[in-house]
Coordinates of C-alpha atoms in Angstrom, one line a residue:
X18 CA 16.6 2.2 37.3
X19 CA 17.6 -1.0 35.7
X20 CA 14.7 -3.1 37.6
X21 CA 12.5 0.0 35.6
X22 CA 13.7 0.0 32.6
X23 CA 13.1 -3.8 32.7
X24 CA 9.8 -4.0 33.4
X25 CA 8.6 -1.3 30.7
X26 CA 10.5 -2.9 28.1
X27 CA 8.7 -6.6 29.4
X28 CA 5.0 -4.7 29.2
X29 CA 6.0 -3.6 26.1
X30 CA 6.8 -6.6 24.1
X31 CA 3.7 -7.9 26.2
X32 CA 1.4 -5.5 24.5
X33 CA 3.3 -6.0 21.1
X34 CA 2.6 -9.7 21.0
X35 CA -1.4 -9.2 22.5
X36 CA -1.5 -6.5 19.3
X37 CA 0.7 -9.8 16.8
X38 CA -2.3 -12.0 18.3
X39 CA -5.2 -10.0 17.4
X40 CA -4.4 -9.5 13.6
X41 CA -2.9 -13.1 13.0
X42 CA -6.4 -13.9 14.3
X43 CA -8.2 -12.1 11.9
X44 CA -6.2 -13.4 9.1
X45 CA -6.7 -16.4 10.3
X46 CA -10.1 -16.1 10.2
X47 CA -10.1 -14.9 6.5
X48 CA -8.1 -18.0 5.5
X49 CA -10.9 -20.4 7.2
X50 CA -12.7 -22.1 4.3
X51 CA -16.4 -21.0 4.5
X52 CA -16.2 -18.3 7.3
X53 CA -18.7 -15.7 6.1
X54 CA -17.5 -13.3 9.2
X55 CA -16.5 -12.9 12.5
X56 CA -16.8 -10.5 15.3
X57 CA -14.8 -8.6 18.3
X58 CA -15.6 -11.2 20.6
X59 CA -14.4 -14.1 18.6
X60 CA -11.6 -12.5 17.5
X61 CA -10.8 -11.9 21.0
X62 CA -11.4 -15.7 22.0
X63 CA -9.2 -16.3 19.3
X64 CA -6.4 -14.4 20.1
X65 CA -6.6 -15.3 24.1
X66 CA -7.6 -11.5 24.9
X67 CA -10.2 -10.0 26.3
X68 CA -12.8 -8.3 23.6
X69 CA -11.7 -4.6 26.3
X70 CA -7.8 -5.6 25.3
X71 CA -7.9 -5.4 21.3
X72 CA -10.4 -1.6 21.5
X73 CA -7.4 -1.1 23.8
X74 CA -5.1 -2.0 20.7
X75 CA -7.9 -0.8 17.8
X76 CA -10.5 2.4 18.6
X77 CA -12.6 0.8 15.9
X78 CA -13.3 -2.4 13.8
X79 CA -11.8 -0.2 10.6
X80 CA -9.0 0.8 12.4
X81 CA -7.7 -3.4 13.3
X82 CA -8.6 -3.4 9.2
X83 CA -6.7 -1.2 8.1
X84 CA -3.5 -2.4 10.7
X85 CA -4.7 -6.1 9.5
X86 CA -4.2 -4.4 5.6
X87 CA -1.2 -2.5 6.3
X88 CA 0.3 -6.2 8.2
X89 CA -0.7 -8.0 5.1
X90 CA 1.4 -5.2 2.8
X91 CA 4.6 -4.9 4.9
X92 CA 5.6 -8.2 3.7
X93 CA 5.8 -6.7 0.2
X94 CA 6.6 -3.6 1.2
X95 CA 9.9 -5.2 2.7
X96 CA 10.6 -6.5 -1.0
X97 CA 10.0 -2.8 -2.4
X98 CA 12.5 -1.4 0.3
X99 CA 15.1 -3.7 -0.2
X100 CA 14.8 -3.3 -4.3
X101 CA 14.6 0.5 -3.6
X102 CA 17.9 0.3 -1.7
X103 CA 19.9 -1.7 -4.0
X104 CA 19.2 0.2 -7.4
X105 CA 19.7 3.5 -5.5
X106 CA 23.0 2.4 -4.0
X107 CA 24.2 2.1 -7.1
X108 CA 22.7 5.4 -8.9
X109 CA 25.7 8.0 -10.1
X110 CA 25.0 11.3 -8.0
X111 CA 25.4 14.4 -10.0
X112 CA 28.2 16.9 -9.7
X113 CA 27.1 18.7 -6.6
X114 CA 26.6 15.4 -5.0
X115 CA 23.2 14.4 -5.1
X116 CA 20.9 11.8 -7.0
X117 CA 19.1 13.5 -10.1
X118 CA 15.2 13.9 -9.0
X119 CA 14.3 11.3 -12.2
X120 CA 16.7 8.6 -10.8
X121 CA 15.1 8.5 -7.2
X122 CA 11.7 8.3 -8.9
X123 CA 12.3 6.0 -11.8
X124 CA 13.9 3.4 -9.0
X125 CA 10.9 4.0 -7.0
X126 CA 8.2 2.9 -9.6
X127 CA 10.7 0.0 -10.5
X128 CA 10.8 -1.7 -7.3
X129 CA 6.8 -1.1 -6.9
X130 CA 6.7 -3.0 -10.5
X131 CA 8.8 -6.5 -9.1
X132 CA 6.7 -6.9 -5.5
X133 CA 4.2 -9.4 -5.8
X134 CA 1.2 -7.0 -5.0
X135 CA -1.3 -9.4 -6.7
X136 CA -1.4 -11.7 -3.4
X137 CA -1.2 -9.2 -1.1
X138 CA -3.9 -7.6 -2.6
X139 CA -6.2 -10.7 -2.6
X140 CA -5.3 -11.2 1.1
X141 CA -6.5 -8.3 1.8
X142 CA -9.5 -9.1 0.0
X143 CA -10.6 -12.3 2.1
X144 CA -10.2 -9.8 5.1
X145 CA -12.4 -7.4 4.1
X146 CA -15.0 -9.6 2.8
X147 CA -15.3 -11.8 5.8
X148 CA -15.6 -8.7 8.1
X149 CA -18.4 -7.7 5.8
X150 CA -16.4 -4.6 5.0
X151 CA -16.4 -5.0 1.3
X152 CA -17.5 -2.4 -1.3
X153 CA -16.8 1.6 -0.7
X154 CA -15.8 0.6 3.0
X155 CA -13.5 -1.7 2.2
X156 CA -11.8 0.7 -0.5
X157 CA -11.3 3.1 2.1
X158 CA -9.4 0.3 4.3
X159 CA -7.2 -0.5 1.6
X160 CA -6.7 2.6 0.5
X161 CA -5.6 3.7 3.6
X162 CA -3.1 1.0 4.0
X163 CA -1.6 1.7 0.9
X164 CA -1.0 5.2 1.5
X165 CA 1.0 4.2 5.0
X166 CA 3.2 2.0 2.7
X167 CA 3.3 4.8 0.6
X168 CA 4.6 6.8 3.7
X169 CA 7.5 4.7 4.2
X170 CA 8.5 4.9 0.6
X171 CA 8.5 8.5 0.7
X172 CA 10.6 8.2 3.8
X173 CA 13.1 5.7 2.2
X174 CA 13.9 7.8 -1.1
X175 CA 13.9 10.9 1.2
X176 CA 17.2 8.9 3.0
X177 CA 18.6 8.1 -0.1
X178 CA 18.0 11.5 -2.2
X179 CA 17.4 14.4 0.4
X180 CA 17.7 16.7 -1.9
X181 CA 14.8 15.9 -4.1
X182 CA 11.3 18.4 -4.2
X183 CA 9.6 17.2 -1.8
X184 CA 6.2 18.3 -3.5
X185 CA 7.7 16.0 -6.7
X186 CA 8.1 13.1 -4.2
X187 CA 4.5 13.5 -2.6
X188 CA 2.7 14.3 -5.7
X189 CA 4.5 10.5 -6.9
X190 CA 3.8 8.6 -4.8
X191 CA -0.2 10.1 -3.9
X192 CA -0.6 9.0 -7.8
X193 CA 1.4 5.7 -7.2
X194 CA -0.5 4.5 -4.4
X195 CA -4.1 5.6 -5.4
X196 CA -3.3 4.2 -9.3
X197 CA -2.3 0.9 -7.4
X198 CA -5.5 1.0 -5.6
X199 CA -7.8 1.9 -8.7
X200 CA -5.9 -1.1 -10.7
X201 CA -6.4 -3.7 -7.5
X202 CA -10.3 -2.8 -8.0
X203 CA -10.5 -3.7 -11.5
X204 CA -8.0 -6.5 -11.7
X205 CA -10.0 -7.9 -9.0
X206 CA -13.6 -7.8 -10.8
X207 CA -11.6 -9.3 -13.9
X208 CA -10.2 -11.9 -12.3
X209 CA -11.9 -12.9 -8.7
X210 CA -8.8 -12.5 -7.1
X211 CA -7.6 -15.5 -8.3
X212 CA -3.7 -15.4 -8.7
X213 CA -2.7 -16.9 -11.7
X214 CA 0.0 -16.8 -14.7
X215 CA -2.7 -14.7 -16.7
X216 CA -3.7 -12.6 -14.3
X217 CA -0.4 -11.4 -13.0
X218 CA -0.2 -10.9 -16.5
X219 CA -3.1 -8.8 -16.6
X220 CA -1.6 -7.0 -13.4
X221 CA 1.8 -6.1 -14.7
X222 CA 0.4 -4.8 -18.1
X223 CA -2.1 -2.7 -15.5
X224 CA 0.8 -1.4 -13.5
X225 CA 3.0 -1.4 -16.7
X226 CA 0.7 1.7 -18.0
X227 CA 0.1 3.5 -14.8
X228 CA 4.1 3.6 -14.5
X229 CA 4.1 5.1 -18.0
X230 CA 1.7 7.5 -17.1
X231 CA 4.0 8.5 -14.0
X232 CA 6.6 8.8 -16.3
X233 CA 5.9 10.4 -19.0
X234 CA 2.0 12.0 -18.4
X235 CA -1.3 10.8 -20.7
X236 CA -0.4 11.9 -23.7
X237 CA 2.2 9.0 -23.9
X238 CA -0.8 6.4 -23.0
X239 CA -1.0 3.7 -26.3
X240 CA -5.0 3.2 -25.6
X241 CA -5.8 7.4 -26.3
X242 CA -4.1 7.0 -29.8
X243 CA -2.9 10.3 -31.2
X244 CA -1.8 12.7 -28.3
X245 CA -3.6 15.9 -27.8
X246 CA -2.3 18.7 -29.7
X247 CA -3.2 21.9 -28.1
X248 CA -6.5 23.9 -30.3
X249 CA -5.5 27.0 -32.1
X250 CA -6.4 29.9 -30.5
X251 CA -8.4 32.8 -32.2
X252 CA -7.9 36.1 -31.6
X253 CA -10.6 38.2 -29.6
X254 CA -12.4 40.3 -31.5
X255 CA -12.3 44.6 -30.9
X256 CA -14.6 45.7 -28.6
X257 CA -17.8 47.3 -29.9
X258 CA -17.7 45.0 -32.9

C-alpha cells in the first residue's frame, strides 16, 4: 500500500512540475526581447516535453493562456488573500455572531485596491501578444483568468463571513472582476503598458471610481455631475378621453 501510495504521489509531482515547465516557458518566451511568437513545438522544446505532453496538460493553445494568465495573477492574488485575511480578522461581528454583509465587502474591494495589478496585468499582456492572441481573443483569456481569481475571493470571504447573501457576494465580485478587466483595457491603450509613477496613478484613480461605484452605485460617480433624480410621473388619462 505504502510502495502505492508512493509512486502516485512521485507521478504526481512529476506531472506537476512537466505542467510548472510548460508555462514558465511561455513566460519566458514573452520576456524574450524581440520574440514576435512562438508555437506548441517550441514551447515544448523549451520546457523538455514532448509537444503530445503539454495537449496532455492544455486541450487547447487558449486554455495554457488562460492557466499562463491565471499563473501570472496568483502572485497578486496571494497579496489580496493575505490583505483580505488580516482586515477581516479583525472586523467586529454583530450580535448574532457574524460579520455585517458591508464589512466582508468593503475589505474585499480594499485588498483588490493595494495589489499591484498594473504589472500583472502588463505580464499578461506580453503573453498574449506574442502568442498572437491579442485583441477580442486575448480579452476573453484575461477575462477568464480574472474571474478564477475572482473564484477564490468569493471562496475566501465565504470562510470568513458564511453568513453573507451569497447572490450579494457573486453579484460583487462578477462587477469587480469584469470593472478590473474593462479598466486593464483602457489603462493599457493610455499608457502601453508601461508601469510607471503616473500610470499607477492613472490605475488607482481608475480602480478608485469603479470601487465607488461598488459601493455606493452611479449616482455617486463625480464625472455624471448632478445625480438622476427620478422624472415626475403623470397621471394616465380616463379611458375614452
Amino acid at each position: 500500500m505504502d510502495t502505492t501510495k508512493r509512486s502516485r504521489d512521485g507521478r504526481r509531482v512529476q506531472r506537476e512540475r512537466r505542467r510548472d515547465a510548460i508555462l514558465a516557458s511561455v513566460r519566458a518566451m514573452a520576456d524574450s526581447p524581440g520574440r514576435e511568437g512562438f508555437t506548441v513545438d517550441q514551447v515544448a522544446e523549451h520546457a523538455g516535453v514532448s509537444r503530445r505532453t503539454v495537449f496532455n496538460h492544455f486541450a487547447t493553445v487558449e486554455d495554457l493562456l488562460v492557466a499562463v494568465c491565471e499563473q501570472i495573477l496568483e502572485e497578486t492574488t496571494a497579496q489580496v488573500l493575505l490583505e483580505l485575511d488580516r482586515r477581516l480578522a479583525g472586523a467586529r461581528p454583530v450580535a448574532d455572531g457574524g460579520l455585517p454583509d458591508a464589512v466582508a465587502l468593503d475589505a474585499l474591494c480594499a485588498a483588490t485596491r493595494d495589489a499591484d495589478l498594473p504589472r500583472a496585468m502588463t505580464a499578461i499582456v506580453r503573453v498574449l501578444d506574442v502568442s498572437a492572441h491579442e485583441g477580442e481573443r486575448g480579452e476573453a483569456i484575461s477575462q477568464a483568468a480574472l474571474d478564477h481569481v475572482g473564484g477564490r475571493l468569493a471562496a475566501r470571504v465565504t470562510e470568513h463571513a458564511p453568513d453573507l447573501d451569497p447572490l450579494v457576494l457573486q453579484l460583487t465580485i462578477a462587477l469587480l472582476m469584469n470593472g478590473i478587466g474593462v479598466i486593464a483595457h483602457r489603462w493599457l491603450d493610455e499608457h502601453a503598458g508601461r508601469v510607471t509613477p503616473a500610470s499607477r496613478r492613472s490605475w488607482d484613480d481608475h480602480l478608485a471610481r469603479l470601487l465607488d461605484q461598488l459601493a455606493h452605485g452611479y449616482a455617486r460617480t463625480a464625472s455624471f455631475g448632478t445625480p438622476l433624480t427620478p422624472a415626475p410621473t403623470t397621471s394616465a388619462a380616463p379611458e375614452g378621453r
